[in-house]
Short mmCIF file of C-alpha atoms and ligand atoms in Angstrom, two decimals:
data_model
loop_
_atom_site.label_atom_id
_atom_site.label_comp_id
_atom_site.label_asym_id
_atom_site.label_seq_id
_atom_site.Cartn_x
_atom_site.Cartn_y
_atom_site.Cartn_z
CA UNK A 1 86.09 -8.32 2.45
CA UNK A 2 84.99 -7.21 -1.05
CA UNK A 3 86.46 -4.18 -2.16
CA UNK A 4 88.67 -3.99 0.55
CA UNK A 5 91.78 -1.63 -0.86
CA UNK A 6 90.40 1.91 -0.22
CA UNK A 7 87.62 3.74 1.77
CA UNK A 8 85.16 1.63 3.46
CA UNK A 9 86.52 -1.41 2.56
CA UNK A 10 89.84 -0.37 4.12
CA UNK A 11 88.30 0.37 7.42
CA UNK A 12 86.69 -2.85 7.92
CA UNK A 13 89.63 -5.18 6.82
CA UNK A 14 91.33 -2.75 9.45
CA UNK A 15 88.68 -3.24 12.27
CA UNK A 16 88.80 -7.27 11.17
CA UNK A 17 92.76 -7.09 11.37
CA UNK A 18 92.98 -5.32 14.50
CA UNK A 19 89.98 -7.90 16.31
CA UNK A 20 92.46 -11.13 15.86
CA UNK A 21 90.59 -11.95 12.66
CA UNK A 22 92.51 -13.31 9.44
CA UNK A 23 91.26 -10.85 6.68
CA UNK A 24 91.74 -11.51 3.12
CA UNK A 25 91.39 -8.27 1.04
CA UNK A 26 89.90 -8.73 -2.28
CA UNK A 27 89.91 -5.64 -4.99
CA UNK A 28 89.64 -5.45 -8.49
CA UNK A 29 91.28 -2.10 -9.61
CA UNK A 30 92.90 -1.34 -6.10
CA UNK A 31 95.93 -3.36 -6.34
CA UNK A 32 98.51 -1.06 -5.10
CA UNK A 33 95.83 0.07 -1.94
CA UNK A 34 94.84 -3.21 -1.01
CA UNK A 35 98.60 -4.28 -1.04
CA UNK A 36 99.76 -1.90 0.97
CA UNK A 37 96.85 -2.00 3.09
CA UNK A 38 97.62 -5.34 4.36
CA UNK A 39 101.41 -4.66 4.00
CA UNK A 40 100.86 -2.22 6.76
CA UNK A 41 98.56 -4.53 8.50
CA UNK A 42 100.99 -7.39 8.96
CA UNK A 43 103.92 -4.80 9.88
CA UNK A 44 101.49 -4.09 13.19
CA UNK A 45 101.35 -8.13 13.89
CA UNK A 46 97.82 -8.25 12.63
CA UNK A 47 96.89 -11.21 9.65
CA UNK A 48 95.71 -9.41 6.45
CA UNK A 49 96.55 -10.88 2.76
CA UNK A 50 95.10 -9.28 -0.29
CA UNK A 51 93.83 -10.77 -3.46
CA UNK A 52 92.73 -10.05 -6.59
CA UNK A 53 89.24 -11.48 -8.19
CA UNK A 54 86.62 -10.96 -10.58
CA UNK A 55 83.53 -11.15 -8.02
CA UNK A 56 81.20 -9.69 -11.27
CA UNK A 57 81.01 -13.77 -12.30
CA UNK A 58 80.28 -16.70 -10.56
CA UNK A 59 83.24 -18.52 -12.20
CA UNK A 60 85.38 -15.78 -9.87
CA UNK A 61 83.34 -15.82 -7.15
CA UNK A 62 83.63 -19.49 -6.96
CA UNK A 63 87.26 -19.46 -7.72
CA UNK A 64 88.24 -17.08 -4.89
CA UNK A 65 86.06 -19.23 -2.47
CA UNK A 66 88.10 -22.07 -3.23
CA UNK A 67 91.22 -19.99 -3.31
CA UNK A 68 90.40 -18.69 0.65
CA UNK A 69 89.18 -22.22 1.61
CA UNK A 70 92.02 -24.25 0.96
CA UNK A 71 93.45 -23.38 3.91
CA UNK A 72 90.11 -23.01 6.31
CA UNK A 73 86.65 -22.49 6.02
CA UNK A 74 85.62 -18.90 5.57
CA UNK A 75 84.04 -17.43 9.00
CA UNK A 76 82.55 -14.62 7.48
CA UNK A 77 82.20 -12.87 4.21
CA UNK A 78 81.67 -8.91 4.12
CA UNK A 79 80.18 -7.44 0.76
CA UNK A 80 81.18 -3.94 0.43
CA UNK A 81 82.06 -3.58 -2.95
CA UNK A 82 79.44 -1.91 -4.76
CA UNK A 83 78.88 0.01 -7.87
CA UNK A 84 77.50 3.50 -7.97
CA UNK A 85 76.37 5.25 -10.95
CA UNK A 86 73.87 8.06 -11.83
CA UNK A 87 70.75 7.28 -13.45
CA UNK A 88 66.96 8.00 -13.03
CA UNK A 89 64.06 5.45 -13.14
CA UNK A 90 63.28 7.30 -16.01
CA UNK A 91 66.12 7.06 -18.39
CA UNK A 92 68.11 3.94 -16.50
CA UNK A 93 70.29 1.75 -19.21
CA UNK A 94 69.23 -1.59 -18.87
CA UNK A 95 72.95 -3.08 -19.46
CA UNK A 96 74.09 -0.49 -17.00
CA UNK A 97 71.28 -1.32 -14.26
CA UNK A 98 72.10 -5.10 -14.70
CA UNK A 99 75.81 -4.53 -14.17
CA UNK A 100 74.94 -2.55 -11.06
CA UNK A 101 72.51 -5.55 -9.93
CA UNK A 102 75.39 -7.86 -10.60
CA UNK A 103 77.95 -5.94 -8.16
CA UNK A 104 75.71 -4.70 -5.39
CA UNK A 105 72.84 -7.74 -5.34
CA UNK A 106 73.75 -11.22 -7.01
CA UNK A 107 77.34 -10.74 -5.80
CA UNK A 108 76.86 -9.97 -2.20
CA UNK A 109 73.67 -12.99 -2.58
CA UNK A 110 76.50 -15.52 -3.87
CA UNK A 111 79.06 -15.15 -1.73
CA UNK A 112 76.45 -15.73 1.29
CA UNK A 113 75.77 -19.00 -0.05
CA UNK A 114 78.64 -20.26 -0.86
CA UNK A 115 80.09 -19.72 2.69
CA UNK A 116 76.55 -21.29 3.73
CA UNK A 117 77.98 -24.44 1.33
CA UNK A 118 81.45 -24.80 2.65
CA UNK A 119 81.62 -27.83 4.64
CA UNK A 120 81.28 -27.10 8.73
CA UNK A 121 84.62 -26.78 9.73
CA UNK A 122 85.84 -26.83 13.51
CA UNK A 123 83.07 -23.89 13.88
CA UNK A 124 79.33 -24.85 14.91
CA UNK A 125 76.59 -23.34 13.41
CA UNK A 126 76.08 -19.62 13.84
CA UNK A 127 80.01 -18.97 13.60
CA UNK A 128 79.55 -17.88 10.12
CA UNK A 129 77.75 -14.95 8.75
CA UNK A 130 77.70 -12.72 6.10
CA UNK A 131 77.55 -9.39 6.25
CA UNK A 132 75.87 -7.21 3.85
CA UNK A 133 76.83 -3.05 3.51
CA UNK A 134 73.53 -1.44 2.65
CA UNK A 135 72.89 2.67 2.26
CA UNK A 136 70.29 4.53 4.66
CA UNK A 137 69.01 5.04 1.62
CA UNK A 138 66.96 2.21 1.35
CA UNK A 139 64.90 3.39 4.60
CA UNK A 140 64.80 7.04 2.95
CA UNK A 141 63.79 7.12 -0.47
CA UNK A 142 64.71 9.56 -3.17
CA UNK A 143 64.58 8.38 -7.14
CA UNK A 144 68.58 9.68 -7.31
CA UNK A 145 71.02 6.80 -8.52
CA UNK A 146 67.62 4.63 -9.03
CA UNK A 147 69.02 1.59 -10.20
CA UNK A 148 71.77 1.50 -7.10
CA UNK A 149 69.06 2.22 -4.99
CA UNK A 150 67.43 -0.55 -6.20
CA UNK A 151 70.30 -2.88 -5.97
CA UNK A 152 70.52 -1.67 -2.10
CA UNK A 153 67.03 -2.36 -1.66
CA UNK A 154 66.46 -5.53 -3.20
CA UNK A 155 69.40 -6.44 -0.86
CA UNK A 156 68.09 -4.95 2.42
CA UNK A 157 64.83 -7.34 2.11
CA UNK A 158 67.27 -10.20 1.33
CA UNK A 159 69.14 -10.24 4.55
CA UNK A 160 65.74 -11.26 6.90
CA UNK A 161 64.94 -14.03 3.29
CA UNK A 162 68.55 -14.99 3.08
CA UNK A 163 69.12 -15.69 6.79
CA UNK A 164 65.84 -17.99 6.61
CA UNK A 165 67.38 -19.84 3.73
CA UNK A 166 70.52 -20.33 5.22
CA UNK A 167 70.04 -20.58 9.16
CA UNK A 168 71.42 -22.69 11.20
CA UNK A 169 74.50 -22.75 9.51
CA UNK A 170 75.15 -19.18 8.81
CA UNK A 171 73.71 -16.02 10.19
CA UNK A 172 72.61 -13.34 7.69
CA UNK A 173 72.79 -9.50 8.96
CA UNK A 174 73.00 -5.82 6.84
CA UNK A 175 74.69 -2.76 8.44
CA UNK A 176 73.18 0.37 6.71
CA UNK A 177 76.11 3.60 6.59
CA UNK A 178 75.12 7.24 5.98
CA UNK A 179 77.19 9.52 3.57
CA UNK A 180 80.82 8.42 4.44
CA UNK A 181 83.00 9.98 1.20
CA UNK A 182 83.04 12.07 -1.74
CA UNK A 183 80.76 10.22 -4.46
CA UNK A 184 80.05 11.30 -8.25
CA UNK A 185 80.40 14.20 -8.77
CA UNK A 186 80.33 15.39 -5.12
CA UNK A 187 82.95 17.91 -4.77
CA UNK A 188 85.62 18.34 -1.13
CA UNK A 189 82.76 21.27 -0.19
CA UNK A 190 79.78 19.99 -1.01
CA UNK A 191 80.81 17.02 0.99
CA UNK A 192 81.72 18.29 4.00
CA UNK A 193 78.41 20.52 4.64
CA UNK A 194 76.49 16.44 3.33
CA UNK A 195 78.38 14.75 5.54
CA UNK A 196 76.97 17.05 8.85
CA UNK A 197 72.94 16.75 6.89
CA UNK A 198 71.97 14.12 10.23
CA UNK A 199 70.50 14.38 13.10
CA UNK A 200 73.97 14.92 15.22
CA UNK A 201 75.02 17.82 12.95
CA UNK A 202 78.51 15.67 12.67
CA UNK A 203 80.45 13.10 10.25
CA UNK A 204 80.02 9.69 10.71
CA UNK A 205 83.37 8.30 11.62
CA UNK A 206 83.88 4.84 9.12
CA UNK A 207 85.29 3.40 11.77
CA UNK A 208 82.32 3.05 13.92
CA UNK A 209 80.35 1.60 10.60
CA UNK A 210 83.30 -0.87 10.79
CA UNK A 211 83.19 -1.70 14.20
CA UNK A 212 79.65 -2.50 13.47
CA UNK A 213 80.50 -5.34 11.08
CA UNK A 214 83.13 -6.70 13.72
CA UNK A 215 80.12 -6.53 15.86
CA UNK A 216 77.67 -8.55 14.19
CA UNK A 217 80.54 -11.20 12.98
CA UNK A 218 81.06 -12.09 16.44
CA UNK A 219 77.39 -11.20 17.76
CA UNK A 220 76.07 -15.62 17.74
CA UNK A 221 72.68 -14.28 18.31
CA UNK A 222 72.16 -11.99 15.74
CA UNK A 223 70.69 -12.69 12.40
CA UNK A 224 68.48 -11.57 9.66
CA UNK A 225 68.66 -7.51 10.89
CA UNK A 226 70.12 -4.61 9.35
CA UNK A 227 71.95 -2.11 11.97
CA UNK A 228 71.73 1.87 10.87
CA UNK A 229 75.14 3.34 11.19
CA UNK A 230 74.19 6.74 9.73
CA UNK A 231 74.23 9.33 12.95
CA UNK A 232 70.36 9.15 11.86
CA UNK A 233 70.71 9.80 8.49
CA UNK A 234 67.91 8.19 7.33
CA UNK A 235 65.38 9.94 9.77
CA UNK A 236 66.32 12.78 8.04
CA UNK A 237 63.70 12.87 4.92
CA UNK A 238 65.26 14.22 1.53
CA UNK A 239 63.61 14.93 -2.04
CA UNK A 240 66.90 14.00 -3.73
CA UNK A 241 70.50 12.57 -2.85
CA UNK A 242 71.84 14.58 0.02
CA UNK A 243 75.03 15.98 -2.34
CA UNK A 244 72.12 17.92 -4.65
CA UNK A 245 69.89 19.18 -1.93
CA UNK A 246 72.37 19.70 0.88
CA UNK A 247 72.18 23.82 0.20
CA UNK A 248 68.83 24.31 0.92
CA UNK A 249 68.79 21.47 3.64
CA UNK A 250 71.36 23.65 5.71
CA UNK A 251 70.73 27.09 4.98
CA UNK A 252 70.35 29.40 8.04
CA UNK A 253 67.04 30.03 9.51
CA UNK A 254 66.84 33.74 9.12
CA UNK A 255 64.45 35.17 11.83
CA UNK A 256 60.89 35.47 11.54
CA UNK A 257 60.21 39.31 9.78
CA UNK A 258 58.62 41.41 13.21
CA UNK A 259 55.02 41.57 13.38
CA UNK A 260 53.80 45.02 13.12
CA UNK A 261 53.66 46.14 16.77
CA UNK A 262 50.23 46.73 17.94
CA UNK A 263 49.64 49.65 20.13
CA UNK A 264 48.90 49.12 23.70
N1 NAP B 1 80.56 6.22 0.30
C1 NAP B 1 79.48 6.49 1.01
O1 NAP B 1 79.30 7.64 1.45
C2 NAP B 1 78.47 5.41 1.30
C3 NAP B 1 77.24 5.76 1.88
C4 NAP B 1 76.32 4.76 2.16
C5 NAP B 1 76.61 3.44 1.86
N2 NAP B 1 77.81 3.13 1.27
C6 NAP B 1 78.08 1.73 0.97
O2 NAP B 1 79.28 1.37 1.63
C7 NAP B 1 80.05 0.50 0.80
C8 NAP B 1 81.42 1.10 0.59
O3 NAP B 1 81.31 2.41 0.08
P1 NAP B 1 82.56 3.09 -0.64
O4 NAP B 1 82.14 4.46 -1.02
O5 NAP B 1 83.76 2.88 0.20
O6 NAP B 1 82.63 2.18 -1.93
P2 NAP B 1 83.33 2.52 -3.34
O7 NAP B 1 84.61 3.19 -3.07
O8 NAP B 1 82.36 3.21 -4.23
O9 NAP B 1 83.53 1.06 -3.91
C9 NAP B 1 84.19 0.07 -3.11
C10 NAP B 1 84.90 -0.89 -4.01
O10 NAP B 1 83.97 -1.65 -4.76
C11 NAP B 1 84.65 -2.18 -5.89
N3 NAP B 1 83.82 -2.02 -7.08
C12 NAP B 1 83.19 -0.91 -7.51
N4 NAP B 1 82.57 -1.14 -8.68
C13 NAP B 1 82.86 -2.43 -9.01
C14 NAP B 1 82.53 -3.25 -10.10
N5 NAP B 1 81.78 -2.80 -11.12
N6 NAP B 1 82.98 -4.52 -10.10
C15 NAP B 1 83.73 -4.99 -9.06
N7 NAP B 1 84.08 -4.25 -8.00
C16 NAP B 1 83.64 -2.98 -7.98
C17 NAP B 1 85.93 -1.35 -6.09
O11 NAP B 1 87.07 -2.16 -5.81
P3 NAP B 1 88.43 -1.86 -6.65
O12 NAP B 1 88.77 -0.43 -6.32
O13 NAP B 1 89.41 -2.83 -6.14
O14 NAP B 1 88.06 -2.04 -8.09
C18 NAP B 1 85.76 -0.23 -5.06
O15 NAP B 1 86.98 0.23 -4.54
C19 NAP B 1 79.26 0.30 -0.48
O16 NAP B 1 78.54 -0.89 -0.41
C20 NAP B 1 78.33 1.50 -0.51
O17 NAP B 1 77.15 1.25 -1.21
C21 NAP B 1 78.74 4.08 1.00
#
């Protein structure tokens, strides 16, 4: 699990933990989370270890694979770490974009591959995957956070190319959330009335987006789709990032002004 300490990453190692699976935890920054994450994790009888890597360079990336595999092949890599920063297509920083692109694309493309070149262990083909967290927002366009949205797009079309290139011995698949937690500068209010901007009028529960992953990990006959975890999120069409338009999205439908009354 990549950026596994706090949030979404959390929930997953959780859902892995809890499913019999061995999770190892990586994080960059959330040292103390991931820690006690998997602290808390072992304390319930489940398997969770957490470790720190760079997964911005392929030196890291590579060094962490050989870190996990010493011990067994990996079955399954999760990319959820992911960088999210505001910019437009109009004004983007091209250092900023490619560091973005690094995090959310060549990472998550990497670390498919290099489970793809582990040698077979006691698993047959199609017992590995990776797993690759997307945003509806690739299926609902608005230019907000345009180079992320990029990133998430560039990496939605990979999963169908990337489980081409790497069938039989690993399976390729995408789960695609809806707004899960404050982002930016969302603020506790402005997040709560996003989070309910779906077609069931409710949160979406991170669980159930991690439950999803567990899903497809252990799913033989699944690869090369993305699964929309969103409570339809992305059938829900929006001009701009939900935490900007989410105002005017729910405002109350005032009734229709009468009709002057026509006599009889
Ligand atoms: N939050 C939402 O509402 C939402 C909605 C749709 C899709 N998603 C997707 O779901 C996934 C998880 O979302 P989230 O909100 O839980 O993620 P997040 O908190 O924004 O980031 C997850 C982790 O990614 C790591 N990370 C961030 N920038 C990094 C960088 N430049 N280099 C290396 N690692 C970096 C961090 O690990 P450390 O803390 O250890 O540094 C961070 O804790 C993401 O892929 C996101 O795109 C989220």
């Amino acid at each position: 699990m990549t950026g596994g300490g706090r949030r979404l990453g959390a929930a997953i190692c959780e859902a892995f933990a809890r499913a019999g699976w061995k999770v190892w935890c990586q994080y960059r920054a959330s040292r103390v989370e991931a820690l006690a994450l998997c602290e808390s994790l072992r304390a319930q009888g489940w398997q969770a270890e957490a470790v720190e890597a760079d997964i911005t360079q392929e030196a890291g990336r590579r060094a962490l694979l050989a870190q996990l595999t010493a011990e067994a092949p990996l079955a399954c890599v999760v990319n959820n770490a992911s960088a999210f920063e505001p910019d437009t297509g109009l004004d983007f920083d091209a250092d900023a974009a490619q560091r973005q692109l690094g995090v959310n694309l060549i990472a998550p493309l990497s670390f498919a591959r290099l489970v793809a070149q582990q040698p077979p262990g006691a698993a047959g083909d199609g017992e590995r995957s990776a797993i690759h967290i997307l945003d509806q927002k690739v299926y609902n366009l608005n230019p907000d956070y345009f180079s992320y949205t990029v990133s998430k797009l560039a990496l939605e079309r990979a999963v169908a190319l990337q489980a081409q290139a790497l069938g039989p011995a690993v399976r390729v698949c995408g789960v695609a959330p809806g707004i899960l937690f404050e982002s930016g500068p969302q603020t506790g209010d402005n997040f709560q009335r996003a989070a309910r901007a779906n077609l069931l009028r409710r949160p979406i529960d991170p669980a159930d987006v991690a439950r999803s992953c567990v899903f497809l990990a252990e799913t033989r006959s699944i690869t090369g789709t993305t699964l929309s975890v969103d409570n339809g999120q992305h059938l829900v069409p929006l001009p701009r990032d939900i935490m900007f338009v989410v105002d005017e999205l729910l405002k109350p439908v005032h009734a229709a002004p009468s009709s002057p009354s026509s006599s009889p």
